[in-house]
RNA sequence: GGAGAGGUUCCCGAGCGGCCAAAGGGGGCAGACUGUAAAUCUGUUGGCGAAGUCCUUCGAAGGUUCGAUCCCUUCCCUCUCCA
């Protein structure tokens, strides 16, 4: 079954509808990250009201706790959590990368030591497909190896072969009944030929969609876009393209311009908890002393609950006092900002004015004039 | 009135002859964060534009010493116990 319908294009930018088992999702879409089946500090109510219709959870984390079998017995992640929107699960590939000290990568799979209790687990592509089926994600991701930057050509090359082999095994392991979609993940580090090779091999396996992974791992920005450019035109236009783990608003702007349909990133939620707000004029660190007695909202004219109700001074106070409400309100603002931003991107594509939107946004965002 | 303990940089608190502008924590200030082991991490926190065999600082004033936050004397102030 088809995973996306493209409604309109503007240059390379695509405006479409992602077809999932839990609703049709307007693309380009940004998925807030909810690793453990919840976007930190949010309930479904706030997310839904802000227009979030799709989130990302993590199969590795849910496998360890509470357990994928348990979630299956509870009726799947949607029933278990009460989330009516769509959900994509990452396979745990990123954890192979980020929890590096606790792992050993083999051809057969990854030997992993749980960060929770130290227990040993052998994660294979087949197993992670099964885990994601148990969880009941609308979109599952293949197990992959996300290579760090910098990595040698030799290492990256072997890693791509491994990721490709794992993708083949994931493809073979999936059960064909049900509406869950499975995406392949293009790797290849920062070597164009490896990216091309990875893309070609995955495309030949006919996945429901394709992700570009292994980006934003510490490389210069230019390199990241080189890799996207290298691969984007190889991808079948009738399938969704997902840029994993990206990014900042300016990254979304660049990605959409290049034809990416889906993004996820921890940035809006984590930065919120750490005191950084997104504004049309760039990032704002609310801890800065100059906001101590600032009665204005974070963003003048912003319709989010936090901006409608609270001042910079008060939000700063909540953060400094380590009040839990701070996480809630800050996250609301940043997620709202992202949702509104994505809506604007989509409308710009519909209107055929993406280039203009791109220029205006960048000028404002890099101008940094929120402090008057 | 008697006995004892103590006063250290914004706060708490270590230091008890030079390696001390003074550990550590808190707080403050600033930075970072990109498929979340994140309610996290990093830097900085006396002055002098920077630097230093520089200046000021460890309750106050004297003293001993080449040298004192550290030893001595007196004073001021806190706290505890006894009366």
PDB file of C-alpha atoms (C1' of nucleotides) in Angstrom, chain B residues 8-12 21-28 44-47 57-58:
ATOM      1  C1'   U B   8      37.398  32.150  55.438  1.00  0.00           C
ATOM      2  C1'   U B   9      35.857  34.993  49.082  1.00  0.00           C
ATOM      3  C1'   C B  10      27.826  36.101  47.277  1.00  0.00           C
ATOM      4  C1'   C B  11      26.212  31.600  50.788  1.00  0.00           C
ATOM      5  C1'   C B  12      27.717  26.931  53.152  1.00  0.00           C
ATOM      6  C1'   A B  21      43.195  34.616  45.219  1.00  0.00           C
ATOM      7  C1'   A B  22      42.427  30.104  48.848  1.00  0.00           C
ATOM      8  C1'   A B  23      39.503  22.595  47.887  1.00  0.00           C
ATOM      9  C1'   G B  24      34.383  21.150  47.443  1.00  0.00           C
ATOM     10  C1'   G B  25      29.238  22.233  47.187  1.00  0.00           C
ATOM     11  C1'   G B  26      25.412  25.896  46.486  1.00  0.00           C
ATOM     12  C1'   G B  27      24.071  30.248  44.118  1.00  0.00           C
ATOM     13  C1'   G B  28      25.266  33.714  40.076  1.00  0.00           C
ATOM     14  C1'   U B  44      33.439  31.028  34.484  1.00  0.00           C
ATOM     15  C1'   U B  45      32.760  33.416  39.358  1.00  0.00           C
ATOM     16  C1'   G B  46      38.177  39.595  44.152  1.00  0.00           C
ATOM     17  C1'   G B  47      40.634  43.836  41.304  1.00  0.00           C
ATOM     18  C1'   U B  57      41.114  39.809  50.638  1.00  0.00           C
ATOM     19  C1'   C B  58      40.470  34.773  55.268  1.00  0.00           C
TER      20        C B  58
END
